[in-house]
CSV table of N, CA and C in Angstrom, one decimal:
chain,number,residue,atom,x,y,z
A,87,MET,N,0.8,-1.2,0.1
A,87,MET,CA,0.0,0.0,0.0
A,87,MET,C,0.9,1.3,0.1
A,88,GLN,N,0.8,2.1,-1.0
A,88,GLN,CA,1.5,3.3,-1.1
A,88,GLN,C,0.9,4.4,-0.3
A,89,LEU,N,1.8,5.2,0.3
A,89,LEU,CA,1.3,6.4,1.0
A,89,LEU,C,1.2,7.6,0.2
A,90,GLY,N,0.3,8.4,0.4
A,90,GLY,CA,0.3,9.7,-0.4
A,90,GLY,C,1.2,10.7,0.0
A,91,VAL,N,1.3,11.8,-0.5
A,91,VAL,CA,2.2,12.9,-0.2
A,91,VAL,C,1.8,13.4,1.2
A,92,ARG,N,0.6,13.5,1.6
A,92,ARG,CA,0.3,14.1,2.8
A,92,ARG,C,0.7,13.2,4.0
A,93,SER,N,0.5,11.9,3.7
A,93,SER,CA,0.9,10.8,4.8
A,93,SER,C,2.6,10.9,5.0
A,94,LYS,N,3.2,11.0,3.9
A,94,LYS,CA,4.7,11.1,4.2
A,94,LYS,C,5.0,12.5,4.7
A,95,ALA,N,4.4,13.6,4.5
A,95,ALA,CA,4.7,14.8,5.2
A,95,ALA,C,4.4,14.7,6.6
A,96,ILE,N,3.3,14.0,7.1
A,96,ILE,CA,2.9,13.9,8.4
A,96,ILE,C,4.0,12.9,9.1
A,97,ARG,N,4.7,12.0,8.4
A,97,ARG,CA,5.6,11.2,9.1
A,97,ARG,C,6.8,12.0,9.4
A,98,SER,N,7.0,13.1,8.9
A,98,SER,CA,8.3,13.8,9.1
A,98,SER,C,8.1,14.7,10.4
A,99,PRO,N,9.0,14.4,11.4
A,99,PRO,CA,8.9,15.4,12.6
A,99,PRO,C,9.1,16.8,12.3
A,100,ALA,N,9.8,17.1,11.1
A,100,ALA,CA,10.2,18.5,10.7
A,100,ALA,C,9.0,19.4,10.6
A,101,LEU,N,7.9,18.7,10.1
A,101,LEU,CA,6.6,19.6,10.0
A,101,LEU,C,6.1,20.1,11.3
A,102,GLY,N,6.1,19.2,12.2
A,102,GLY,CA,5.7,19.5,13.7
A,102,GLY,C,6.6,20.6,14.4
A,103,ILE,N,7.9,20.4,14.0
A,103,ILE,CA,9.0,21.4,14.6
A,103,ILE,C,8.7,22.8,14.0
A,104,VAL,N,8.4,22.8,12.6
A,104,VAL,CA,8.2,24.1,11.9
A,104,VAL,C,7.1,24.8,12.5
A,105,VAL,N,5.8,24.0,12.6
A,105,VAL,CA,4.6,24.6,13.1
A,105,VAL,C,4.8,25.0,14.5
A,106,LEU,N,5.6,24.3,15.4
A,106,LEU,CA,5.9,24.8,16.8
A,106,LEU,C,6.6,26.1,16.8
A,107,ILE,N,7.6,26.1,16.0
A,107,ILE,CA,8.4,27.4,16.0
A,107,ILE,C,7.5,28.6,15.5
A,108,VAL,N,6.7,28.5,14.6
A,108,VAL,CA,5.8,29.3,14.2
A,108,VAL,C,5.0,29.9,15.2
A,109,GLY,N,4.3,28.9,16.1
A,109,GLY,CA,3.6,29.2,17.1
A,109,GLY,C,4.3,29.9,18.2
A,110,VAL,N,5.6,29.5,18.6
A,110,VAL,CA,6.2,30.2,19.6
A,110,VAL,C,6.6,31.6,19.2
A,111,VAL,N,7.1,31.9,17.9
A,111,VAL,CA,7.2,33.2,17.5
A,111,VAL,C,6.1,34.1,17.5
A,112,SER,N,5.0,33.5,17.1
A,112,SER,CA,3.7,34.2,17.2
A,112,SER,C,3.3,34.7,18.6
A,113,LEU,N,3.5,33.7,19.5
A,113,LEU,CA,3.2,34.0,20.9
A,113,LEU,C,4.2,35.0,21.4
A,114,PHE,N,5.3,35.1,21.2
A,114,PHE,CA,6.3,36.0,21.6
A,114,PHE,C,5.9,37.5,21.0
A,115,ALA,N,5.5,37.4,19.8
A,115,ALA,CA,5.1,38.7,19.2
A,115,ALA,C,3.9,39.3,19.8
A,116,SER,N,2.9,38.3,20.2
A,116,SER,CA,1.7,38.8,20.8
A,116,SER,C,2.0,39.4,22.1
A,117,VAL,N,2.9,38.8,23.0
A,117,VAL,CA,3.2,39.3,24.4
A,117,VAL,C,3.9,40.6,24.2
A,118,VAL,N,4.7,40.9,23.1
A,118,VAL,CA,5.4,42.1,22.9
A,118,VAL,C,4.3,43.2,22.6
A,119,ALA,N,3.4,42.6,21.7
A,119,ALA,CA,2.2,43.7,21.4
A,119,ALA,C,1.5,44.1,22.6
A,120,ALA,N,1.1,43.1,23.5
A,120,ALA,CA,0.4,43.3,24.8
A,120,ALA,C,1.3,44.2,25.6
A,121,GLY,N,2.5,44.1,25.7
A,121,GLY,CA,3.4,45.1,26.4
A,121,GLY,C,3.4,46.4,26.0
A,122,LEU,N,3.4,46.5,24.7
A,122,LEU,CA,3.5,47.9,24.1
A,122,LEU,C,2.1,48.4,24.2
A,123,ASP,N,1.0,47.8,24.2
A,123,ASP,CA,-0.3,48.4,24.3
A,123,ASP,C,-0.4,48.7,25.8
A,124,TYR,N,0.0,48.0,26.8
A,124,TYR,CA,0.0,48.5,28.2
A,124,TYR,C,0.8,49.6,28.4
A,125,ARG,N,2.1,49.7,27.7
A,125,ARG,CA,2.9,50.9,27.9
A,125,ARG,C,2.2,52.2,27.4
A,126,LYS,N,1.5,52.0,26.3
A,126,LYS,CA,0.7,53.3,25.8
A,126,LYS,C,-0.3,53.6,26.6
A,127,TRP,N,-1.0,52.6,27.3
A,127,TRP,CA,-2.1,52.9,28.3
A,127,TRP,C,-1.5,53.7,29.6
A,128,GLU,N,-0.4,53.1,29.9
A,128,GLU,CA,0.2,53.8,31.2
A,128,GLU,C,0.6,55.2,31.0
A,129,ALA,N,1.1,55.4,29.7
A,129,ALA,CA,1.6,56.7,29.4
A,129,ALA,C,0.5,57.6,29.4
A,130,GLU,N,-0.7,57.2,29.0
A,130,GLU,CA,-2.0,58.1,29.1
A,130,GLU,C,-2.4,58.3,30.4
A,131,GLY,N,-2.0,57.5,31.4
A,131,GLY,CA,-2.4,57.8,32.8
A,131,GLY,C,-3.8,57.2,33.1
A,132,GLY,N,-4.1,56.0,32.5
A,132,GLY,CA,-5.4,55.5,32.8
A,132,GLY,C,-5.4,54.7,34.1
A,133,TRP,N,-6.6,54.5,34.5
A,133,TRP,CA,-6.7,53.9,35.9
A,133,TRP,C,-7.0,52.3,35.8
A,134,ALA,N,-7.8,52.0,34.8
A,134,ALA,CA,-8.2,50.5,34.7
A,134,ALA,C,-7.8,50.2,33.3
A,135,TYR,N,-7.1,48.9,33.4
A,135,TYR,CA,-6.6,48.5,32.0
A,135,TYR,C,-7.2,47.0,31.8
A,136,SER,N,-7.6,46.9,30.6
A,136,SER,CA,-8.0,45.6,30.0
A,136,SER,C,-7.3,45.3,28.8
A,137,THR,N,-6.7,44.2,28.7
A,137,THR,CA,-6.0,43.8,27.4
A,137,THR,C,-7.1,43.7,26.2
A,138,PRO,N,-6.9,44.4,25.3
A,138,PRO,CA,-7.8,44.2,24.0
A,138,PRO,C,-8.2,42.9,23.6
A,139,SER,N,-9.2,42.5,23.0
A,139,SER,CA,-9.6,41.2,22.8
A,139,SER,C,-8.9,40.7,21.6
A,140,TRP,N,-8.4,41.6,20.6
A,140,TRP,CA,-7.6,40.9,19.5
A,140,TRP,C,-6.3,40.6,20.0
A,141,ILE,N,-5.7,41.1,21.0
A,141,ILE,CA,-4.4,40.5,21.6
A,141,ILE,C,-4.6,39.1,22.3
A,142,LEU,N,-5.7,39.1,23.0
A,142,LEU,CA,-6.2,37.8,23.7
A,142,LEU,C,-6.5,36.7,22.6
A,143,ALA,N,-7.0,37.1,21.5
A,143,ALA,CA,-7.4,36.2,20.4
A,143,ALA,C,-6.0,35.7,19.8
A,144,TRP,N,-5.1,36.7,19.7
A,144,TRP,CA,-3.8,36.4,19.1
A,144,TRP,C,-3.0,35.3,20.0
A,145,HIS,N,-3.2,35.6,21.4
A,145,HIS,CA,-2.5,34.6,22.3
A,145,HIS,C,-3.2,33.3,22.1
A,146,ALA,N,-4.4,33.2,22.0
A,146,ALA,CA,-5.2,32.0,22.0
A,146,ALA,C,-4.8,31.2,20.6
A,147,VAL,N,-4.7,31.9,19.5
A,147,VAL,CA,-4.3,31.2,18.2
A,147,VAL,C,-2.9,30.7,18.4
A,148,SER,N,-2.0,31.5,18.9
A,148,SER,CA,-0.6,31.1,19.0
A,148,SER,C,-0.4,29.8,19.8
A,149,LEU,N,-1.2,29.8,21.0
A,149,LEU,CA,-1.2,28.6,21.7
A,149,LEU,C,-1.8,27.4,21.1
A,150,ALA,N,-2.8,27.5,20.2
A,150,ALA,CA,-3.4,26.5,19.5
A,150,ALA,C,-2.5,26.0,18.3
A,151,VAL,N,-1.6,26.8,17.8
A,151,VAL,CA,-0.7,26.5,16.8
A,151,VAL,C,0.5,25.7,17.5
A,152,ILE,N,0.8,26.2,18.6
A,152,ILE,CA,1.8,25.4,19.4
A,152,ILE,C,1.4,24.0,19.8
A,153,VAL,N,0.1,23.9,20.2
A,153,VAL,CA,-0.3,22.5,20.5
A,153,VAL,C,-0.4,21.7,19.2
A,154,ALA,N,-0.8,22.2,18.2
A,154,ALA,CA,-0.9,21.5,17.0
A,154,ALA,C,0.5,21.1,16.4
A,155,GLY,N,1.4,22.0,16.7
A,155,GLY,CA,2.8,21.5,16.3
A,155,GLY,C,3.3,20.3,17.2
A,156,VAL,N,3.0,20.3,18.5
A,156,VAL,CA,3.3,19.2,19.4
A,156,VAL,C,2.7,18.0,18.9
A,157,VAL,N,1.5,18.0,18.6
A,157,VAL,CA,0.6,16.9,18.2
A,157,VAL,C,1.2,16.4,16.9
A,158,LEU,N,1.4,17.3,15.9
A,158,LEU,CA,2.2,16.7,14.7
A,158,LEU,C,3.5,16.1,15.0
A,159,PHE,N,4.2,16.7,15.8
A,159,PHE,CA,5.5,16.1,16.0
A,159,PHE,C,5.4,14.7,16.7
A,160,LEU,N,4.6,14.5,17.7
A,160,LEU,CA,4.4,13.2,18.4
A,160,LEU,C,3.7,12.2,17.5
A,161,VAL,N,2.8,12.6,16.6
A,161,VAL,CA,2.2,11.6,15.7
A,161,VAL,C,3.4,11.2,14.7
A,162,ALA,N,4.1,12.2,14.2
A,162,ALA,CA,5.3,11.7,13.3
A,162,ALA,C,6.2,10.8,14.0
A,163,LEU,N,6.5,11.0,15.2
A,163,LEU,CA,7.5,10.1,16.0
A,163,LEU,C,6.8,8.7,16.2
A,164,LEU,N,5.5,8.7,16.6
A,164,LEU,CA,4.7,7.5,16.7
A,164,LEU,C,4.6,6.7,15.3
A,165,LEU,N,4.4,7.3,14.2
A,165,LEU,CA,4.3,6.7,12.9
A,165,LEU,C,5.7,6.2,12.6
A,166,ARG,N,6.8,6.9,12.9
A,166,ARG,CA,8.1,6.5,12.3
A,166,ARG,C,8.5,5.3,13.3
A,167,ARG,N,8.0,5.3,14.6
A,167,ARG,CA,8.4,4.2,15.4
A,167,ARG,C,7.7,3.0,15.0
A,168,ASN,N,6.3,3.2,14.6
A,168,ASN,CA,5.5,1.9,14.1
A,168,ASN,C,6.2,1.5,12.9
A,169,ARG,N,6.6,2.2,12.0
A,169,ARG,CA,7.1,1.7,10.8
A,169,ARG,C,8.5,1.0,11.1
A,170,SER,N,9.2,1.5,11.9
A,170,SER,CA,10.5,0.9,12.2
A,170,SER,C,10.4,-0.6,12.8
A,171,THR,N,9.4,-0.7,13.7
A,171,THR,CA,9.0,-1.9,14.5
A,171,THR,C,8.3,-2.9,13.5
A,172,GLY,N,7.8,-2.3,12.5
A,172,GLY,CA,7.1,-3.2,11.6
A,172,GLY,C,5.5,-3.6,11.8
A,173,SER,N,5.1,-2.7,12.6
A,173,SER,CA,3.7,-2.8,13.1
A,173,SER,C,2.8,-2.2,12.2
């Protein structure tokens, strides 16, 4: 039984690592954006601060990408292990 291109890509742990790195960089950028927004609010002398919803959504998407990267990496490792054991 021949595997398709998608199955071969999923078997490569590199895809999971790339997705994981993209998620980490995105999360870092969203934290920097939150810090800059807080600094702007602080300079204006505000009393009550709430992080904007677009930054919170950015955090959530970044964390979801990180989780997807970890899952892809683990699936690739499991598929590679099963292939090497002949299961």
